[in-house]
XYZ file of C-alpha atoms in Angstrom:
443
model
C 13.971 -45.647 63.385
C 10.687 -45.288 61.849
C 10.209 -46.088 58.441
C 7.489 -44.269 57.203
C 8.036 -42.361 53.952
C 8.013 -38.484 54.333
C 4.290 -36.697 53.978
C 4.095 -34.875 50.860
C 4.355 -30.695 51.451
C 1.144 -28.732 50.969
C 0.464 -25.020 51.415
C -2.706 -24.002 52.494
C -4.013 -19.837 52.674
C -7.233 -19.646 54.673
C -9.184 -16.752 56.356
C -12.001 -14.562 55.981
C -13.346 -13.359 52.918
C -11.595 -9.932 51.296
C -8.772 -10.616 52.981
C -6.034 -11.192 50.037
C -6.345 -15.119 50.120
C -6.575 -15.592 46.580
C -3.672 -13.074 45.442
C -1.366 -14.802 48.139
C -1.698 -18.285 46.939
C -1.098 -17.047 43.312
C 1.961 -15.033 44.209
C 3.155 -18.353 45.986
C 2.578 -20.109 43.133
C 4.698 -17.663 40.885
C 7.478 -17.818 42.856
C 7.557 -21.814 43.892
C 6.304 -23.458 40.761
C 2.789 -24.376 42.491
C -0.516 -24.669 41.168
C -3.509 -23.662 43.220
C -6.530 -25.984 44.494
C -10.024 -24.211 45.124
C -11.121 -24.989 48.190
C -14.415 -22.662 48.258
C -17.718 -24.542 47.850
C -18.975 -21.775 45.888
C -16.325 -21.131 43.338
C -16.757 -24.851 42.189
C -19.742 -23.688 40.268
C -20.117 -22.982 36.610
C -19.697 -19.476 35.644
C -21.599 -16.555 38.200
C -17.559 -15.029 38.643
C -19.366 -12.206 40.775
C -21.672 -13.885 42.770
C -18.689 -16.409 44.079
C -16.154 -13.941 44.295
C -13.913 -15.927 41.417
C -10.255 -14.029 41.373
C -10.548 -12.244 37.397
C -8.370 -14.574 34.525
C -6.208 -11.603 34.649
C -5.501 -12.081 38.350
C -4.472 -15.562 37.994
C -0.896 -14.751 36.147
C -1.143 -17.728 34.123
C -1.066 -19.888 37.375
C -2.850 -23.333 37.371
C -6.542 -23.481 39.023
C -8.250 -26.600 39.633
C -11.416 -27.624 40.605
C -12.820 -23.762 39.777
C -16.066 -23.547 37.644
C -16.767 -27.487 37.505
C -20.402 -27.804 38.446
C -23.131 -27.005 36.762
C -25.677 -24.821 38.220
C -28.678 -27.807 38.139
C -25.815 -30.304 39.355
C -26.311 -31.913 43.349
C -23.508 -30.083 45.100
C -20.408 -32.201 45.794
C -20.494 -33.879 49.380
C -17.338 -33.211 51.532
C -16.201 -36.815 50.556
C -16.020 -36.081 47.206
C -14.337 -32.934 47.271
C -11.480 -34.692 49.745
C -11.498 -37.391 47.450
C -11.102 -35.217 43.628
C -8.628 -33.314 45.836
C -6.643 -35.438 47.109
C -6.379 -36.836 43.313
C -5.243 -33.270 42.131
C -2.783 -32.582 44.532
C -1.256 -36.302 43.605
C -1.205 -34.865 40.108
C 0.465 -31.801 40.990
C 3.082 -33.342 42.756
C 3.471 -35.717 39.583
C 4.657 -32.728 37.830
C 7.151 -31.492 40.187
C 5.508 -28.259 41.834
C 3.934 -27.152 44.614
C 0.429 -27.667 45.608
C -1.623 -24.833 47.236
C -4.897 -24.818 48.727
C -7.088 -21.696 49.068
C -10.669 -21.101 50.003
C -13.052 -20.124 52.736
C -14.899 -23.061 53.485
C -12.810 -24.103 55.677
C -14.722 -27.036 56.747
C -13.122 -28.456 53.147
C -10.082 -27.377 54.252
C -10.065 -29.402 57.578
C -11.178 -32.566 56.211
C -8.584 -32.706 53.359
C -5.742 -31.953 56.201
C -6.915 -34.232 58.943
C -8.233 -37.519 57.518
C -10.504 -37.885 61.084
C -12.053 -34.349 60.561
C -14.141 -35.157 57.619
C -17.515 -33.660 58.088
C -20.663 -35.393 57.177
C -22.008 -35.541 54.232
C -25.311 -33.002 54.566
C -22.465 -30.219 55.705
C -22.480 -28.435 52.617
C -24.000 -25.328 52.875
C -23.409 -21.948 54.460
C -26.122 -22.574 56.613
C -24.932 -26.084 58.265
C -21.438 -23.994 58.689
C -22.979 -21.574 60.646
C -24.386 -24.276 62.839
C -21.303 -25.909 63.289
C -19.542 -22.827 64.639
C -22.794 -22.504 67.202
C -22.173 -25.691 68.005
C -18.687 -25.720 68.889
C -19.528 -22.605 70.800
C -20.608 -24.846 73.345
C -17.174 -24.735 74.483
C -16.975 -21.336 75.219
C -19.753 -21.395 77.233
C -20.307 -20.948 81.185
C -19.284 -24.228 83.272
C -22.799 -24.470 84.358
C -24.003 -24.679 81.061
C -21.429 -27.185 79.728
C -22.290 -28.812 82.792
C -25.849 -28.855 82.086
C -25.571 -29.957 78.075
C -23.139 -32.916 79.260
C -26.011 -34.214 81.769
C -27.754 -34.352 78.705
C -25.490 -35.891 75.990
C -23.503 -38.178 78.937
C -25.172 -37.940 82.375
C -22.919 -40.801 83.469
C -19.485 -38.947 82.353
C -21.140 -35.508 84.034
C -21.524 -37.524 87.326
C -18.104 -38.217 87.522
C -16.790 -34.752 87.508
C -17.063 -32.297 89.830
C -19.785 -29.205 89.346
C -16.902 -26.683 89.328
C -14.278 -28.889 87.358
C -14.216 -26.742 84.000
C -11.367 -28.558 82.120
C -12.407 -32.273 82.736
C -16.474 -30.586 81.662
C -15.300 -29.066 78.824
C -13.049 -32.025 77.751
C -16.024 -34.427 78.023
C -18.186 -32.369 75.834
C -15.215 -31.935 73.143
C -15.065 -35.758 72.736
C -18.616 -36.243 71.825
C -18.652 -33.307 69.235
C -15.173 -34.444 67.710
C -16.378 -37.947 67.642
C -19.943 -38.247 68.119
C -19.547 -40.634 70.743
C -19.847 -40.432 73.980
C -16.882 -40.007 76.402
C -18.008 -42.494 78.513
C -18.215 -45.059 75.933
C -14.779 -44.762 74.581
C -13.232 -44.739 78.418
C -15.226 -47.783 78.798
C -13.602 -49.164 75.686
C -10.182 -48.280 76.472
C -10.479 -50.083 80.029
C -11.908 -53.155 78.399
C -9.359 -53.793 75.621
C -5.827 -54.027 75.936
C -4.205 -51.245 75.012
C -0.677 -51.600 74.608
C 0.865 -48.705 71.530
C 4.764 -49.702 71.763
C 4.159 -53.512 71.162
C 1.718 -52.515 68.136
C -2.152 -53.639 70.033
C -3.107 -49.860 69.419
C -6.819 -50.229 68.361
C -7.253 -46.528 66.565
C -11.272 -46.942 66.949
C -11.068 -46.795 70.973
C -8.476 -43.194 71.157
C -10.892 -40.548 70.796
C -10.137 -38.330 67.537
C -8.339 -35.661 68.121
C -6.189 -36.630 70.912
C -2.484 -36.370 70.903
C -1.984 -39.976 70.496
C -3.846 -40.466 67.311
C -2.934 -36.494 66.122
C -0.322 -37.397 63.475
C -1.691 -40.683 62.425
C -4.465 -38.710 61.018
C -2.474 -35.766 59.321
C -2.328 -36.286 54.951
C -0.248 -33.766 54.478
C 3.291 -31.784 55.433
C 1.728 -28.572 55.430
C 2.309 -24.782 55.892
C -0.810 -23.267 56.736
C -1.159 -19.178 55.970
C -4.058 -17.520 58.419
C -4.491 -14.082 56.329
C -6.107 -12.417 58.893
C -8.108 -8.453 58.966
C -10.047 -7.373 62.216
C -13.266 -6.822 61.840
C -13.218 -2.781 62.187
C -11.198 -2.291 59.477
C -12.175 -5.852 57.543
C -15.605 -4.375 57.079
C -15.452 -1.347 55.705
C -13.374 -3.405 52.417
C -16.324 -5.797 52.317
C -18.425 -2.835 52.093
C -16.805 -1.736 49.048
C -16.571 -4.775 47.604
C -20.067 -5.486 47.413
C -21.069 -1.838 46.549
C -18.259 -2.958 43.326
C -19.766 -6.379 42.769
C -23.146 -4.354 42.088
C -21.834 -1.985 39.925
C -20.327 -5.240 37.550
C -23.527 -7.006 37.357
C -24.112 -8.869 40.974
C -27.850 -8.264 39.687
C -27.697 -9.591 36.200
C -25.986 -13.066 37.711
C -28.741 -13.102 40.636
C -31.368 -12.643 37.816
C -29.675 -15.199 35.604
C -30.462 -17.767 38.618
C -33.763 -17.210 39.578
C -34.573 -17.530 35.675
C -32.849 -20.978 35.898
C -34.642 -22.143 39.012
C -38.366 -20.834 37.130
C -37.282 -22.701 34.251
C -36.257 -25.634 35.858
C -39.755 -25.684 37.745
C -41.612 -25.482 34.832
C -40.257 -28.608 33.605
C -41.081 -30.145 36.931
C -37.857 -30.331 38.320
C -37.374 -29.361 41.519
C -34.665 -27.183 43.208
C -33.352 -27.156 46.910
C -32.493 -23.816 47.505
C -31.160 -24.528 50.952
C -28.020 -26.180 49.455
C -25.010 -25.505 47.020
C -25.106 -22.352 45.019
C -28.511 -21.090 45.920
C -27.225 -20.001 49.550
C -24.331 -17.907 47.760
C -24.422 -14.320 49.751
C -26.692 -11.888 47.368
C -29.478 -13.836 45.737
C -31.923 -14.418 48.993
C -30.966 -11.017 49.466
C -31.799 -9.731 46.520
C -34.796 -11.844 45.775
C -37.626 -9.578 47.024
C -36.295 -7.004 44.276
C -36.514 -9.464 41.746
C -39.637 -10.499 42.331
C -40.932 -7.349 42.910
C -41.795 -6.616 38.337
C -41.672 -2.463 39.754
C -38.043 -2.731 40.857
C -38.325 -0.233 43.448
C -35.460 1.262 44.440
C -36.168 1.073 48.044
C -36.054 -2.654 47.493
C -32.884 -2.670 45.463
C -31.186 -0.552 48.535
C -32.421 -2.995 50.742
C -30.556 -5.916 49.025
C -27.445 -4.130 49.149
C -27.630 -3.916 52.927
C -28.801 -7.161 53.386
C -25.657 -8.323 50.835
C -23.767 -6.263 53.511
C -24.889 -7.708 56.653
C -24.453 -11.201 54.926
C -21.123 -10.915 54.106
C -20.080 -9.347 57.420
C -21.420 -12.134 59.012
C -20.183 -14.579 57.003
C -16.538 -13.112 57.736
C -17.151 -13.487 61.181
C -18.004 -17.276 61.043
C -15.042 -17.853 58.961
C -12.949 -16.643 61.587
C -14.835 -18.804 64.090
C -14.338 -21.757 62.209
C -10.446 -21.021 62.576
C -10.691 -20.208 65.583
C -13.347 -23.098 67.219
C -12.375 -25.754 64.600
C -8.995 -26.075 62.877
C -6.808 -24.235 65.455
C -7.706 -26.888 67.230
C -7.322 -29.830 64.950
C -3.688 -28.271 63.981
C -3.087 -28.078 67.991
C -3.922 -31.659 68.449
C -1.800 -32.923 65.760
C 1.334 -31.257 67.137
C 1.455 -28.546 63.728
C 1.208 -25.408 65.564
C 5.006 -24.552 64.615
C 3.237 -24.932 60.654
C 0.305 -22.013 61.365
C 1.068 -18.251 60.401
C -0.890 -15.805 61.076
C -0.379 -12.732 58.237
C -1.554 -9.319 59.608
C -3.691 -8.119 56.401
C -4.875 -4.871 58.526
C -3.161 -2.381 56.550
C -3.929 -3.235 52.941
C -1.520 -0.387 51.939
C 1.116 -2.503 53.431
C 0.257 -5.914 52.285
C 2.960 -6.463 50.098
C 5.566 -6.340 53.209
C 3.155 -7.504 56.459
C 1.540 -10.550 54.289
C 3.619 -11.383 50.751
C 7.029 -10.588 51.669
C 6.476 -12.658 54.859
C 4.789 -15.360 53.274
C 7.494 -16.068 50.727
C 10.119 -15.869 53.093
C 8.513 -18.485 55.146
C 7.710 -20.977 52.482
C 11.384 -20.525 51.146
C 12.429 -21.926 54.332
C 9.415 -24.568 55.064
C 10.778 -26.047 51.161
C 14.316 -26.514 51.821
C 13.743 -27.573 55.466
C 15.233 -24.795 57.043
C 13.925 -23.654 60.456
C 10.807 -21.838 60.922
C 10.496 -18.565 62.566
C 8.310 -18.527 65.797
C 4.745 -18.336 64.121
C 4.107 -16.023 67.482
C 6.884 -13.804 66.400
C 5.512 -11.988 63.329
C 2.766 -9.739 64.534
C 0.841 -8.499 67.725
C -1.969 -10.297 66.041
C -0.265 -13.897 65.288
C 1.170 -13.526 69.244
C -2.529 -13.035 70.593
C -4.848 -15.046 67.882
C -2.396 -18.332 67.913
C -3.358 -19.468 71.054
C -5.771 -21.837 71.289
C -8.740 -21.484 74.079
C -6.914 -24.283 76.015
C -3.350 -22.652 75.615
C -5.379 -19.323 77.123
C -6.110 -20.838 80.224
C -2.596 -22.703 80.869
C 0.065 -20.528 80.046
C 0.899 -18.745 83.040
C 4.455 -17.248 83.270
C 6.409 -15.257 85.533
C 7.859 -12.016 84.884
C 11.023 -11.619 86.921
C 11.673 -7.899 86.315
C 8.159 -6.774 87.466
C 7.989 -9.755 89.795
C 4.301 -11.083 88.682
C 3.037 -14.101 87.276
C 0.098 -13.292 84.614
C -2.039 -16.408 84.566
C -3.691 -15.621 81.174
C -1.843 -15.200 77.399
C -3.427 -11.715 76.998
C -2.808 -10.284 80.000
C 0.593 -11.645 79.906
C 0.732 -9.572 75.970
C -0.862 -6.634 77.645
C 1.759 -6.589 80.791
C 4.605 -6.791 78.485
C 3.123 -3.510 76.628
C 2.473 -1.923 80.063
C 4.346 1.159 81.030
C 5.105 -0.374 84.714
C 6.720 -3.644 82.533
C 8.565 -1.280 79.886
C 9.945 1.088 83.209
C 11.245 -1.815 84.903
C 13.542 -3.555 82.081
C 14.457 -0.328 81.038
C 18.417 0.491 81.115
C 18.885 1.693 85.030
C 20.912 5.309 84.571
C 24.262 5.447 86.721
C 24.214 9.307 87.312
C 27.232 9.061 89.614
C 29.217 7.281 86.613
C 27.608 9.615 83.907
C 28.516 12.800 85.995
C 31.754 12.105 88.245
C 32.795 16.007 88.820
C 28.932 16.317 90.442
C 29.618 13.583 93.248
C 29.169 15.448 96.725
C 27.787 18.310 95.559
């Protein structure tokens, strides 16, 4: 019997921007005695409430926030370190007290490294910018076999020898290693073979299992955590983020964007200088808006054009927040055994957000507190059933369907059989017409 203490419990909301993160994790926190951690990069900054999208004091019920509006705008931006390492401080705190911790934010690369202590990203990842990159990166693995093949030859020539041209999985799995670890998969095979590896009788050197595998998965895990994925499609995600920014404007978006460029010319006059590639400065609106301020006419052609360009930002940056989910910590939560911990909340209908997302949110933490048994995080949504699976659950899960006789090789197409009309027709009730209608037999 093992006798490692139980992991303390940790809730954590993530998900693209306008989706209802913040006013889930503050309803949770009203009804289990929590307090909330930030976990947005952005909304760690002093003040600028519009330009970092900071939920309203009114919005916050009285509920506990903690590291929100701590740097100062001429402060260095924290590394990911230290935000794992002030975080993991807090949530000690919190616990201290008796309630609930819950994490919220969008950077999700924050996210990932407080969860899995061997996904901690380096140090220059702080920026919207080196996000993006990361999701390109990791995109790698969703590309054509002959291009995997052809980066690996690259980054490993003598792993990509050993495989064959066609062999996708053992390709792919290759590359994966070296962007998990930075190491080449060659290297750590070699290591493996030239130690002694032997887990049971305790000679389990953790530097030579490559990160991210199943045998070093819940070594690395900090937490016992519930994980909420508040999740909008795009079609009807964007047309709120429209809105919102159109509302941000009208409550002074420009005034704070203003405010900053005044700081950075005053802070260049007194010859310090400010790296605009990093921290607040790549918040979505002032680059955008910066032509207009410059501009001492204000034309409104310009001011238009910052709006759309806030637009375009903020759909995009939506988009790579769902990538990050998707490329990054589905995975990390997949290799560390917690996918019965992930929910996906349908936010589609924000008319009905209070029964698709609250209502099933609270239910579910009531049980993940006292240890009752979790639904089927597949089971709550069209959406959960077809964005929970993992790329590598996509191309394994092949299952037979014994009424239509058919095996689907792929997750969706097994979703989209079981919605078929042929599929619906053939487990539908059979009709006995001879029982149903006795007087009519013979006629």
């Amino acid at each position: 019997m093992s006798s490692a203490l139980p992991r303390p419990r940790l809730v954590a909301v993530v998900g693209a921007t306008g989706t209802g993160k913040s006013q889930l994790a503050v309803s949770l926190a009203q009804r289990f005695n929590g307090e909330i951690i930030n976990g947005d990069a952005l909304q760690m900054y002093e003040g600028l409430p519009i330009t970092t999208n900071k939920l309203p004091l009114e919005e916050r019920k009285g509920v506990p926030h903690h590291l929100l509006g701590c740097i100062k705008l001429g402060e260095e931006p924290w590394t990911v370190k230290q935000f794992v390492e002030l975080a993991t401080g807090v949530i000690k705190e919190i616990r201290s007290r008796g309630r609930l911790p819950i994490l919220v934010g969008g950077t999700h690369y924050y996210t990932q490294s407080l969860l899995f202590s061997d996904a901690l990203v380096e140090e220059e990842e702080t920026g919207d910018a080196t996000l993006e990159n990361q999701a390109q990166k990791w995109q790698l693995l969703d590309a054509s076999t002959e291009e995997m093949l052809k980066e690996l030859r690259k980054l490993d020539p003598e792993m990509a020898m050993r495989w064959h041209p066609s062999d996708r999985r053992k390709i792919r799995r290759s590359l994966e290693i070296w962007l998990k670890t930075g190491k080449r998969a060659s290297e750590i095979y070699e290591q493996q073979k030239t130690q002694s590896l032997d887990i049971e009788s305790g000679g389990w050197d953790r530097s030579a299992v490559p990160i991210g595998s199943d045998a070093s998965a819940q070594s690395h895990v900090r937490y016992d955590t519930l994980i909420f994925w508040v999740h909008a499609p795009s079609d009807s995600l964007n047309l709120r983020l429209e809105h919102r920014v159109d509302s941000m404007v009208s409550h002074g978006l420009f005034e704070e964007v203003t405010s900053m460029q005044n700081f950075h010319q005053d802070q260049e006059r007194k010859g310090d200088s400010i790296d605009q590639s990093r921290g607040i400065w790549v918040a979505i609106g002032f680059k955008e808006f910066l032509p207009y301020i410059l501009d001492g006419n204000r034309p409104e052609k310009l001011r238009q054009e910052g709006i759309e360009r806030t637009k375009i930002a903020t759909r995009q940056y939506a988009k790579r927040q769902v990538r990050w989910i998707r490329l990054r910590l589905q995975r990390a939560v997949n290799a560390a055994d917690l996918t019965h911990n992930m929910f996906l909340l349908d936010a589609t209908d924000s008319l009905r957000w209070s029964e698709a997302v609250d209502a099933k949110a609270q239910d579910i933490t009531a049980a993940f507190i006292n240890n009752f048994a979790l639904p089927r995080p597949d089971s709550l949504s069209d959406a959960a059933m077809k964005l929970l699976v993992s790329p590598e659950e996509e191309a394994k899960s092949a299952r037979y369907c014994e009424a239509c006789d058919k095996t689907l090789m792929f997750h969706s197409q097994w979703i989209n059989h079981l919605k078929g009309k042929g599929h619906r027709a053939s487990v539908r009730p059979k009709i006995d017409r001879k029982t149903l209608y006795p007087r009519n037999n013979g006629r």
